[in-house]
């Protein structure tokens, strides 16, 4: 079974924002504004690139993280810590919602 805070590569999910959420609330209770479509697309394209066959074969740390879980799940919090993602958002819940839109990646049922 997948651990918390994980995403599965090479799966698929239905399009649309889960639960119709508009913003996200970090642990401090502040509601983060919804990202514009351009920023969402940048996040999606960047993470899909990270999980592409061409990149995973070169990125030893990512490959190691994928192998650590029998289902291939990787922490969305870990993905959110990447420099290029941090430049777009620091909120892992926002990243989770954006990745749920992907047809190339599958977010675990706990959306973490």
PDB file of C-alpha atoms in Angstrom:
ATOM      1  CA  UNK A   1       0.000   0.000   0.000  1.00  0.00           C
ATOM      2  CA  UNK A   2       1.224   3.534  -0.719  1.00  0.00           C
ATOM      3  CA  UNK A   3       2.636   5.702   2.035  1.00  0.00           C
ATOM      4  CA  UNK A   4       1.381   9.221   2.756  1.00  0.00           C
ATOM      5  CA  UNK A   5       2.490  12.120   0.552  1.00  0.00           C
ATOM      6  CA  UNK A   6       2.947  10.117  -2.614  1.00  0.00           C
ATOM      7  CA  UNK A   7       2.359  10.244  -6.345  1.00  0.00           C
ATOM      8  CA  UNK A   8       2.493   7.399  -8.828  1.00  0.00           C
ATOM      9  CA  UNK A   9       4.213   7.828 -12.166  1.00  0.00           C
ATOM     10  CA  UNK A  10       2.867   6.593 -15.490  1.00  0.00           C
ATOM     11  CA  UNK A  11      -0.771   6.303 -14.470  1.00  0.00           C
ATOM     12  CA  UNK A  12      -3.823   8.298 -15.387  1.00  0.00           C
ATOM     13  CA  UNK A  13      -6.441  10.281 -13.562  1.00  0.00           C
ATOM     14  CA  UNK A  14      -9.683  11.902 -14.652  1.00  0.00           C
ATOM     15  CA  UNK A  15      -9.384  15.528 -15.658  1.00  0.00           C
ATOM     16  CA  UNK A  16     -10.714  18.208 -13.334  1.00  0.00           C
ATOM     17  CA  UNK A  17      -9.888  19.642  -9.973  1.00  0.00           C
ATOM     18  CA  UNK A  18     -10.641  17.189  -7.163  1.00  0.00           C
ATOM     19  CA  UNK A  19     -13.554  18.142  -4.926  1.00  0.00           C
ATOM     20  CA  UNK A  20     -13.909  21.505  -6.702  1.00  0.00           C
ATOM     21  CA  UNK A  21     -11.335  23.073  -4.399  1.00  0.00           C
ATOM     22  CA  UNK A  22     -10.419  26.663  -5.229  1.00  0.00           C
ATOM     23  CA  UNK A  23      -7.475  27.343  -2.990  1.00  0.00           C
ATOM     24  CA  UNK A  24      -5.448  25.543  -0.409  1.00  0.00           C
ATOM     25  CA  UNK A  25      -4.934  26.011   3.269  1.00  0.00           C
ATOM     26  CA  UNK A  26      -1.426  25.384   4.597  1.00  0.00           C
ATOM     27  CA  UNK A  27      -0.970  24.288   8.203  1.00  0.00           C
ATOM     28  CA  UNK A  28      -1.107  27.911   9.406  1.00  0.00           C
ATOM     29  CA  UNK A  29      -4.716  28.304   8.215  1.00  0.00           C
ATOM     30  CA  UNK A  30      -3.957  30.894   5.521  1.00  0.00           C
ATOM     31  CA  UNK A  31      -5.866  30.257   2.295  1.00  0.00           C
ATOM     32  CA  UNK A  32      -3.510  30.349  -0.671  1.00  0.00           C
ATOM     33  CA  UNK A  33      -4.941  31.934  -3.843  1.00  0.00           C
ATOM     34  CA  UNK A  34      -5.667  29.682  -6.801  1.00  0.00           C
ATOM     35  CA  UNK A  35      -2.864  29.676  -9.365  1.00  0.00           C
ATOM     36  CA  UNK A  36      -3.435  31.056 -12.853  1.00  0.00           C
ATOM     37  CA  UNK A  37      -3.633  28.569 -15.731  1.00  0.00           C
ATOM     38  CA  UNK A  38      -0.163  29.443 -17.028  1.00  0.00           C
ATOM     39  CA  UNK A  39       1.437  28.609 -13.661  1.00  0.00           C
ATOM     40  CA  UNK A  40      -0.561  25.376 -13.378  1.00  0.00           C
ATOM     41  CA  UNK A  41       0.619  24.370 -16.855  1.00  0.00           C
ATOM     42  CA  UNK A  42       4.244  25.143 -15.931  1.00  0.00           C
ATOM     43  CA  UNK A  43       3.989  22.943 -12.832  1.00  0.00           C
ATOM     44  CA  UNK A  44       2.335  20.132 -14.766  1.00  0.00           C
ATOM     45  CA  UNK A  45       4.836  20.257 -17.633  1.00  0.00           C
ATOM     46  CA  UNK A  46       7.816  20.389 -15.264  1.00  0.00           C
ATOM     47  CA  UNK A  47       6.695  17.437 -13.126  1.00  0.00           C
ATOM     48  CA  UNK A  48       5.719  15.406 -16.188  1.00  0.00           C
ATOM     49  CA  UNK A  49       9.223  16.076 -17.502  1.00  0.00           C
ATOM     50  CA  UNK A  50      10.741  14.901 -14.202  1.00  0.00           C
ATOM     51  CA  UNK A  51       8.874  11.577 -14.584  1.00  0.00           C
ATOM     52  CA  UNK A  52       9.557  11.167 -18.314  1.00  0.00           C
ATOM     53  CA  UNK A  53      11.500   8.082 -19.356  1.00  0.00           C
ATOM     54  CA  UNK A  54      14.288  10.306 -20.701  1.00  0.00           C
ATOM     55  CA  UNK A  55      14.710  12.095 -17.356  1.00  0.00           C
ATOM     56  CA  UNK A  56      14.200   9.190 -14.933  1.00  0.00           C
ATOM     57  CA  UNK A  57      17.025   7.276 -16.625  1.00  0.00           C
ATOM     58  CA  UNK A  58      19.354  10.236 -15.928  1.00  0.00           C
ATOM     59  CA  UNK A  59      18.076  11.346 -12.497  1.00  0.00           C
ATOM     60  CA  UNK A  60      19.484   8.817 -10.047  1.00  0.00           C
ATOM     61  CA  UNK A  61      17.821  10.350  -6.980  1.00  0.00           C
ATOM     62  CA  UNK A  62      14.378  10.330  -8.584  1.00  0.00           C
ATOM     63  CA  UNK A  63      14.861   6.753  -9.780  1.00  0.00           C
ATOM     64  CA  UNK A  64      15.889   5.801  -6.237  1.00  0.00           C
ATOM     65  CA  UNK A  65      12.777   7.453  -4.777  1.00  0.00           C
ATOM     66  CA  UNK A  66      10.554   5.608  -7.289  1.00  0.00           C
ATOM     67  CA  UNK A  67      12.174   2.260  -6.392  1.00  0.00           C
ATOM     68  CA  UNK A  68      11.673   2.849  -2.653  1.00  0.00           C
ATOM     69  CA  UNK A  69       7.954   2.164  -3.011  1.00  0.00           C
ATOM     70  CA  UNK A  70       6.643  -1.023  -4.625  1.00  0.00           C
ATOM     71  CA  UNK A  71       3.945   1.017  -6.418  1.00  0.00           C
ATOM     72  CA  UNK A  72       6.400   3.682  -7.597  1.00  0.00           C
ATOM     73  CA  UNK A  73       4.928   6.436  -5.435  1.00  0.00           C
ATOM     74  CA  UNK A  74       7.003   9.538  -4.698  1.00  0.00           C
ATOM     75  CA  UNK A  75       6.188  12.217  -2.123  1.00  0.00           C
ATOM     76  CA  UNK A  76       4.485  15.305  -3.539  1.00  0.00           C
ATOM     77  CA  UNK A  77       6.048  17.251  -0.665  1.00  0.00           C
ATOM     78  CA  UNK A  78       9.445  16.097  -1.951  1.00  0.00           C
ATOM     79  CA  UNK A  79       8.547  17.085  -5.519  1.00  0.00           C
ATOM     80  CA  UNK A  80       7.358  20.484  -4.254  1.00  0.00           C
ATOM     81  CA  UNK A  81      10.787  21.026  -2.702  1.00  0.00           C
ATOM     82  CA  UNK A  82      12.438  21.029  -6.158  1.00  0.00           C
ATOM     83  CA  UNK A  83      13.859  24.441  -7.065  1.00  0.00           C
ATOM     84  CA  UNK A  84      11.829  24.878 -10.267  1.00  0.00           C
ATOM     85  CA  UNK A  85       8.580  23.960  -8.502  1.00  0.00           C
ATOM     86  CA  UNK A  86       9.424  26.200  -5.525  1.00  0.00           C
ATOM     87  CA  UNK A  87       9.729  29.119  -7.966  1.00  0.00           C
ATOM     88  CA  UNK A  88       6.070  28.519  -8.925  1.00  0.00           C
ATOM     89  CA  UNK A  89       4.519  27.503  -5.575  1.00  0.00           C
ATOM     90  CA  UNK A  90       5.617  26.270  -2.171  1.00  0.00           C
ATOM     91  CA  UNK A  91       2.259  24.629  -1.415  1.00  0.00           C
ATOM     92  CA  UNK A  92       2.288  20.851  -1.906  1.00  0.00           C
ATOM     93  CA  UNK A  93      -1.531  20.692  -1.817  1.00  0.00           C
ATOM     94  CA  UNK A  94      -1.645  23.022  -4.813  1.00  0.00           C
ATOM     95  CA  UNK A  95       0.887  20.824  -6.609  1.00  0.00           C
ATOM     96  CA  UNK A  96      -1.246  17.777  -5.776  1.00  0.00           C
ATOM     97  CA  UNK A  97      -4.362  19.378  -7.280  1.00  0.00           C
ATOM     98  CA  UNK A  98      -2.464  20.397 -10.417  1.00  0.00           C
ATOM     99  CA  UNK A  99      -0.983  16.912 -10.850  1.00  0.00           C
ATOM    100  CA  UNK A 100      -4.452  15.388 -10.572  1.00  0.00           C
ATOM    101  CA  UNK A 101      -5.092  17.007 -13.974  1.00  0.00           C
ATOM    102  CA  UNK A 102      -2.312  14.999 -15.628  1.00  0.00           C
ATOM    103  CA  UNK A 103      -3.036  12.220 -18.083  1.00  0.00           C
ATOM    104  CA  UNK A 104       0.537  10.921 -17.660  1.00  0.00           C
ATOM    105  CA  UNK A 105       0.815  10.837 -13.869  1.00  0.00           C
ATOM    106  CA  UNK A 106      -1.418   9.344 -11.221  1.00  0.00           C
ATOM    107  CA  UNK A 107      -1.830  10.904  -7.789  1.00  0.00           C
ATOM    108  CA  UNK A 108      -2.373   8.411  -4.966  1.00  0.00           C
ATOM    109  CA  UNK A 109      -5.804   8.136  -3.401  1.00  0.00           C
ATOM    110  CA  UNK A 110      -4.685  10.219  -0.393  1.00  0.00           C
ATOM    111  CA  UNK A 111      -3.555  12.941  -2.865  1.00  0.00           C
ATOM    112  CA  UNK A 112      -0.244  13.348  -1.052  1.00  0.00           C
TER     113      UNK A 112
END
